[in-house]
Coordinates of C-alpha atoms and ligand atoms in Angstrom, one line a residue:
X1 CA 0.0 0.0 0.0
X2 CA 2.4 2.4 0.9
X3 CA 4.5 2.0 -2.2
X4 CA 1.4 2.4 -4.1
X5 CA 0.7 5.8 -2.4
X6 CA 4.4 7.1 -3.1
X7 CA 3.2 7.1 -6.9
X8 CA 0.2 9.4 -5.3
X9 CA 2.3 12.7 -5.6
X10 CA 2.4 12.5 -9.9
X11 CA 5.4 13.9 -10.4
X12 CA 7.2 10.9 -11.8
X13 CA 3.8 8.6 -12.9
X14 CA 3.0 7.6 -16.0
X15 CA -1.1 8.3 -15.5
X16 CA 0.0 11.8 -15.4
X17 CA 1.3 12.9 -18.2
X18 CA 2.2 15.9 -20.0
X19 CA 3.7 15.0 -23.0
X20 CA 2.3 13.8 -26.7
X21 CA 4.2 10.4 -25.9
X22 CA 3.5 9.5 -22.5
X23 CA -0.1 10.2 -23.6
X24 CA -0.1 7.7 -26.1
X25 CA 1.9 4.9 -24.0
X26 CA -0.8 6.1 -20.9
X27 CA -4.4 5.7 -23.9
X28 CA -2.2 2.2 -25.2
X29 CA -2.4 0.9 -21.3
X30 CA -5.6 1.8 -20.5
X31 CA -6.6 0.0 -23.8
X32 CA -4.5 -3.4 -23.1
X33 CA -5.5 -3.2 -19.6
X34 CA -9.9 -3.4 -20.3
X35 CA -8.5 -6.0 -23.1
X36 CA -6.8 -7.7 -20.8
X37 CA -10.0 -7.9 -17.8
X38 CA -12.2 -8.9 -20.5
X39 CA -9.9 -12.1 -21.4
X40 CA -9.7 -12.3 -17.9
X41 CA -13.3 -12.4 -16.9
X42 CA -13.8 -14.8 -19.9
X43 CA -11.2 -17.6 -19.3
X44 CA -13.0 -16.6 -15.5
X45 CA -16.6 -17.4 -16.4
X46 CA -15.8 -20.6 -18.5
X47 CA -14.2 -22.3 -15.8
X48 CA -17.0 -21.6 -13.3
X49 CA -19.8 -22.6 -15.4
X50 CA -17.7 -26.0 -16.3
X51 CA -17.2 -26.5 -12.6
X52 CA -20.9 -26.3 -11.9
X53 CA -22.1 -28.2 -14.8
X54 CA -23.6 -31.5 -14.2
X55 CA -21.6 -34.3 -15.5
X56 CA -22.1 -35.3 -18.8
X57 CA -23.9 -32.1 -19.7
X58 CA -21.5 -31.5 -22.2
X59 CA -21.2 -34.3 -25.1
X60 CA -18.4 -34.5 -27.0
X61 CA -19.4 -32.8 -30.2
X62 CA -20.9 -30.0 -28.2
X63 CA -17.6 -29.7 -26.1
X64 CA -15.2 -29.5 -29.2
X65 CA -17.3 -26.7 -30.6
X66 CA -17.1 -24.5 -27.2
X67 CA -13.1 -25.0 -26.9
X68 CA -12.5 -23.9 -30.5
X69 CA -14.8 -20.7 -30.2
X70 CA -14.2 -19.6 -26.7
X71 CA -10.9 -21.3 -26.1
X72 CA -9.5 -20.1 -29.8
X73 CA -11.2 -18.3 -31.8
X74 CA -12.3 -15.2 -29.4
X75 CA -9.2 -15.2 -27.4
X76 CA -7.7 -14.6 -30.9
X77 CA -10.0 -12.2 -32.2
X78 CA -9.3 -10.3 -29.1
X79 CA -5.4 -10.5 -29.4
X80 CA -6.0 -9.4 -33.0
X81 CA -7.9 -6.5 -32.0
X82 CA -5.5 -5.4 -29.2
X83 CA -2.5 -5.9 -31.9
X84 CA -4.1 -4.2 -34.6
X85 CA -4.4 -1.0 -31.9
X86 CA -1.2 -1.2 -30.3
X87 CA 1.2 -1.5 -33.7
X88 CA 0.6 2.0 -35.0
X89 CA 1.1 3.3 -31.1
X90 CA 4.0 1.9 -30.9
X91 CA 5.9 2.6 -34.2
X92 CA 8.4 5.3 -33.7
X93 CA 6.9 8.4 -35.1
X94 CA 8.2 10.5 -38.2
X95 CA 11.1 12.5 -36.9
X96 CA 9.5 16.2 -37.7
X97 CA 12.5 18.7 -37.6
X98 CA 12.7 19.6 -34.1
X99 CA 12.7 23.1 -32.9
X100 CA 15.6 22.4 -30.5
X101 CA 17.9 19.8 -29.4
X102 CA 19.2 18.6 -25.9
X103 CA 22.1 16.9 -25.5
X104 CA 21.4 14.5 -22.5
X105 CA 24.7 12.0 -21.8
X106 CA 24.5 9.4 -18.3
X107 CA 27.3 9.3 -16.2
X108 CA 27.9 7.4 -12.9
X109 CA 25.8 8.7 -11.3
X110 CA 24.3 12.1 -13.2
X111 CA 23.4 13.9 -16.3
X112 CA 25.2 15.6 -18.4
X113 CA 22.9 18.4 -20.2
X114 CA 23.4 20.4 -23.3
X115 CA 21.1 22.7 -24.8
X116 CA 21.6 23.6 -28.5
X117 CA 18.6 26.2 -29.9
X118 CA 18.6 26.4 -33.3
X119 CA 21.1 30.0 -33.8
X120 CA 22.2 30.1 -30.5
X121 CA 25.4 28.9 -28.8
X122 CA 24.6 25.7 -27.0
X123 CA 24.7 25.6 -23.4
X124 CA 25.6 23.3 -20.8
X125 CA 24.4 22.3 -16.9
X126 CA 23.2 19.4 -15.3
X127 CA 20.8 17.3 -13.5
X128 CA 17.7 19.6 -14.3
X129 CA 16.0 19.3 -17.5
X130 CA 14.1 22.3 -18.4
X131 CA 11.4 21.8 -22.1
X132 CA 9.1 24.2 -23.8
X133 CA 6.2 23.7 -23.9
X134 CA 4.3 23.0 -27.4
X135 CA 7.9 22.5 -29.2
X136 CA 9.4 19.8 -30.4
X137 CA 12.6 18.8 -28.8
X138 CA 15.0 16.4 -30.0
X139 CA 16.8 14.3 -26.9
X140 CA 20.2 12.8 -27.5
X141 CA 21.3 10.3 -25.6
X142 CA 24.7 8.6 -25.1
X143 CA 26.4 7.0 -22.1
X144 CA 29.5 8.1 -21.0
X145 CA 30.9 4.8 -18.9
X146 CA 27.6 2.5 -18.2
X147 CA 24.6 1.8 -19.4
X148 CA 21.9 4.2 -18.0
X149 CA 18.4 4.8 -19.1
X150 CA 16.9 8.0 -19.8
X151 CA 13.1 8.5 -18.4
X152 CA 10.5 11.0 -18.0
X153 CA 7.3 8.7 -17.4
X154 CA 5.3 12.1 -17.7
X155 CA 6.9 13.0 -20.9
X156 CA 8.1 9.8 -22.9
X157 CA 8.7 6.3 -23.0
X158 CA 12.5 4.7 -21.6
X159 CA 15.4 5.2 -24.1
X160 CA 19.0 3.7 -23.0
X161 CA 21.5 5.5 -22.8
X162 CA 24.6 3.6 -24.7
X163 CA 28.1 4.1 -24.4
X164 CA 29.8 4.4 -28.1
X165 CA 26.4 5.1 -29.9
X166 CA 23.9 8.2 -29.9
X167 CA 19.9 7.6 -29.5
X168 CA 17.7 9.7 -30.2
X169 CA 13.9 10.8 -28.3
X170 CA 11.6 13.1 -29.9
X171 CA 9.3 14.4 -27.5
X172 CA 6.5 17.4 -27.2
X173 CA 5.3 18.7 -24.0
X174 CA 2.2 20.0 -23.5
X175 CA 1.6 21.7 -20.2
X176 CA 3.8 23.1 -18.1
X177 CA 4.6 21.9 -14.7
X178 CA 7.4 20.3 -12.1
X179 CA 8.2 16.5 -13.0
X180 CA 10.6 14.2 -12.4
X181 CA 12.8 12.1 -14.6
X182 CA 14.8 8.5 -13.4
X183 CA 17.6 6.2 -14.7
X184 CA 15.9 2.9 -15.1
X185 CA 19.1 0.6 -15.8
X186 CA 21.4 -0.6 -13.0
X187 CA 24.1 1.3 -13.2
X188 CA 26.6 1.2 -9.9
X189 CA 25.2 1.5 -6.4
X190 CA 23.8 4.7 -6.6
X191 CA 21.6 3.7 -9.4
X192 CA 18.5 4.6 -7.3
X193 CA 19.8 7.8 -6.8
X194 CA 20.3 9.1 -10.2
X195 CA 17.5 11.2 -10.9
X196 CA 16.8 14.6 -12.5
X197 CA 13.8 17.2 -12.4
X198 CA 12.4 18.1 -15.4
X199 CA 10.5 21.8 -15.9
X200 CA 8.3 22.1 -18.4
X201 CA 7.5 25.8 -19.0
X202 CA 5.6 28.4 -21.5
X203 CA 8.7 29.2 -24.0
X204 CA 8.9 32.6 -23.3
X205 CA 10.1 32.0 -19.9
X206 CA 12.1 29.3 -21.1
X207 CA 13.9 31.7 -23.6
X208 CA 14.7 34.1 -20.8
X209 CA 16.2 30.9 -18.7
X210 CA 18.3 29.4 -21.2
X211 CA 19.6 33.2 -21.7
X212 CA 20.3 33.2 -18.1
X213 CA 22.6 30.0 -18.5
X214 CA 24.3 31.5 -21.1
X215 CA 25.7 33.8 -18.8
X216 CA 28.9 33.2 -17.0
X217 CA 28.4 32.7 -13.4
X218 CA 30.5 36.1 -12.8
X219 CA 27.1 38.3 -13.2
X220 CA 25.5 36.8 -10.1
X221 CA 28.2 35.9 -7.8
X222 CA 31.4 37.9 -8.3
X223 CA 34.2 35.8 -7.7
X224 CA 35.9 38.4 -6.0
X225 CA 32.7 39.0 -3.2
X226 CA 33.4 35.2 -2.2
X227 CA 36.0 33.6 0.1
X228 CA 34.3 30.4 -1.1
X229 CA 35.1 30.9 -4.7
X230 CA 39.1 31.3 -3.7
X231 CA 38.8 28.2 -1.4
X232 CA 36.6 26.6 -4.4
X233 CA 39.6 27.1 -6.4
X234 CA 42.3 26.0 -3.5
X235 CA 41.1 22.7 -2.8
X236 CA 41.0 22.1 -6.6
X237 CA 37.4 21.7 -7.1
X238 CA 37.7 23.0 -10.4
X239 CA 39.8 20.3 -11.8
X240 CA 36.3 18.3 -12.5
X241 CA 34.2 21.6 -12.0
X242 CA 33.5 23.7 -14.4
X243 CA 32.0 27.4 -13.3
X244 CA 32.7 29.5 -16.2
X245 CA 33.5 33.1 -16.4
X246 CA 35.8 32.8 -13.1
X247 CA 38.7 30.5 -15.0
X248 CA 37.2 26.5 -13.1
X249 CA 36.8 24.4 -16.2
X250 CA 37.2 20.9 -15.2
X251 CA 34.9 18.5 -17.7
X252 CA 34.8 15.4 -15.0
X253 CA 32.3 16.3 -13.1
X254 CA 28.8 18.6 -13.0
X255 CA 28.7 22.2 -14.8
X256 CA 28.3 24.4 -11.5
X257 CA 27.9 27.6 -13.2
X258 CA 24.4 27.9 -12.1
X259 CA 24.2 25.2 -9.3
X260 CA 22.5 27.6 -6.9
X261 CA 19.4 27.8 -9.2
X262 CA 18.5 23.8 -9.4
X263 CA 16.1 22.5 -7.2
X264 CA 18.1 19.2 -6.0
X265 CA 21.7 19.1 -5.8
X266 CA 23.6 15.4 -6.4
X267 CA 21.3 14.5 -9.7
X268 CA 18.0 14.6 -7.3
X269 CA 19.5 13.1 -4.4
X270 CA 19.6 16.2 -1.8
X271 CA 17.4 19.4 -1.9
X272 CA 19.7 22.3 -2.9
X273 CA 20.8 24.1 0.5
X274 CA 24.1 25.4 2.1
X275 CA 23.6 22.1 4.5
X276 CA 23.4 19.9 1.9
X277 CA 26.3 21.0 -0.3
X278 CA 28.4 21.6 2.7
X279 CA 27.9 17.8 3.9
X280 CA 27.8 16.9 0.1
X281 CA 31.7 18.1 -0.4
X282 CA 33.1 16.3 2.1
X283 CA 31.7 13.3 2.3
X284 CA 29.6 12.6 -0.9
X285 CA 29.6 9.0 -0.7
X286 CA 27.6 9.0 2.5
X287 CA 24.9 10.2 0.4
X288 CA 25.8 8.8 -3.1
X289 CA 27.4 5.4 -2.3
X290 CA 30.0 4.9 -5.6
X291 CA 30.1 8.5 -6.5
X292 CA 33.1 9.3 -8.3
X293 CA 33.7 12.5 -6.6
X294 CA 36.3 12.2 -3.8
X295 CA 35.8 12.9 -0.5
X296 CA 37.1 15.5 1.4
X297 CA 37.0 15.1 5.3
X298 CA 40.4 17.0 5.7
X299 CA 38.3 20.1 4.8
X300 CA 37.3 22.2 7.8
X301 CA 33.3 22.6 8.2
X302 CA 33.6 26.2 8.1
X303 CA 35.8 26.4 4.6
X304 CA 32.8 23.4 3.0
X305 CA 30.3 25.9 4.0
X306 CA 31.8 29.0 2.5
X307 CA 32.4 27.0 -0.5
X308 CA 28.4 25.9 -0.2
X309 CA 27.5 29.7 -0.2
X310 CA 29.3 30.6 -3.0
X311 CA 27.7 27.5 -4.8
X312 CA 24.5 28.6 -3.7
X313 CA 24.9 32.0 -5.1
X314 CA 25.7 30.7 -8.4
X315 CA 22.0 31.3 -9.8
Ligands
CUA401 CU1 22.4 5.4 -14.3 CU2 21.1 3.7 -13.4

């Protein structure tokens, strides 16, 4: 029961969608489920009404003609009928030229994200997904060391995520709203924990975002204001961090330049906060067993939380 009521809050549930694709895998479940019942309730009412009939009710002629019609020929029909709805459902539809691409890659255990609007310069964070609504938008997907699998059940059906090949999602949202995305392939320990939000909004607001990206993290947290950003630097964080404008431009690890404006730090596994980055720093596997980051007890509390403030200033 209660893991049945966890799916209660519909922001990672595939009976509430808001996309063109989940919509279509949501119609194509209902469908196969009442399908389903029906054969159910069939094979069901057979075997009752054999059990209660008297012995020798049935002759042998009688009794062939019964299991070829209801034992074969309707389950059959049925299956047809199911088949014939489900094939065009499932086909992959007609890539339409997309009205903007994102570059999504799995790592152990987070997301690498790249925008790439049609004209612009492309753009790149992580863990946080953020669509237009009513455009199309071309995901693709690559695995950097693993396996992983790319969902939004909302949004679109699963999609691996390969290392050494590209595969590619074309999805359409159609409200906005707050959802929730999840690696569905077993990828390390912290599997579970490799999750992402996903933000679907009206595009105007998502043109003024992805122009906020675009800017280096200097216009909102001067690197100069922060003794965090010179102990960011001291301890080497930027040799898998990148936070650009202020000179950190590791490629290893997560794109911090805007950290402070996601929702969930540690692909979805902590709520963004000074706290939680603070903790995060020095000892992430505590909270992400695996992680590739290492740890850093050695670093006083004070020095992780200046560091977390500058973090959390990096909107
Ligand atoms: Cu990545 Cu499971």
């Amino acid at each position: 029961m209660a893991l049945a009521l966890s799916g209660c809050n519909r922001r990672q549930s595939t009976f509430a969608t808001f996309g063109e694709e989940a919509a279509a895998i949501d119609h194509l479940a209902l469908v196969m489920t009442i399908g389903a019942v029906a054969v159910a309730i069939g094979v069901a009412a057979l075997m009752i009404w054999a059990m209660r009939a008297r012995p020798g009710a049935l002759s042998l002629r009688g009794g062939e003609r019964l299991i070829l019609i209801a034992g074969g020929l309707l389950p059959v029909l049925l299956l047809l009928v199911l088949l014939g709805y489900s094939l065009p459902v499932m086909r992959p539809r007609a890539v339409a030229p997309a009205d903007m691409r994102i570059d999504v890659t799995g790592e152990q255990f987070w997301w690498r994200v790249g925008y790439a609007p049609p004209g612009g310069n492309p753009v790149t964070t992580a863990n946080e997904i953020r669509v237009p609504v009513g455009r199309t938008v071309l995901f693709r997907l690559r695995g950097a060391d693993v396996i992983h699998s790319f969902w939004i059940p909302g949004l679109a059906g699963k999609m691996d995520m390969i290392p050494g090949r590209t595969n590619e999602l074309v999805v359409r949202a159609v409200r906005p709203g707050l959802f929730r995305g999840q690696c569905t392939e077993f990828c390390g320990l912290s599997h579970a924990l490799m999750a992402f939000d996903v933000v679907a909004m009206e595009p105007d607001a998502f043109e003024r975002w992805l122009a906020s990206q675009r800017q280096p993290a200097a216009a909102t947290a001067p690197a100069t204001a922060h003794v965090g950003a010179a102990l960011f630097s001291r301890y080497g964080c930027g040799g898998c961090h990148t936070v650009r404008g202020t000179g950190q431009d590791g490629a290893i690890g997560p794109d911090l330049t805007h950290v402070g404006g996601r929702r969930t730090i540690a692909a979805g596994a902590l709520p963004n906060g000074e706290e939680a980055i603070a903790h995060f720093i020095r000892y992430p596997a505590r909270t992400k067993p695996g992680v590739r980051m290492p740890a850093f007890p050695h670093m006083s509390e004070a020095d992780a939380h200046a560091i977390a403030r500058y973090l959390g200033d990096l909107r």
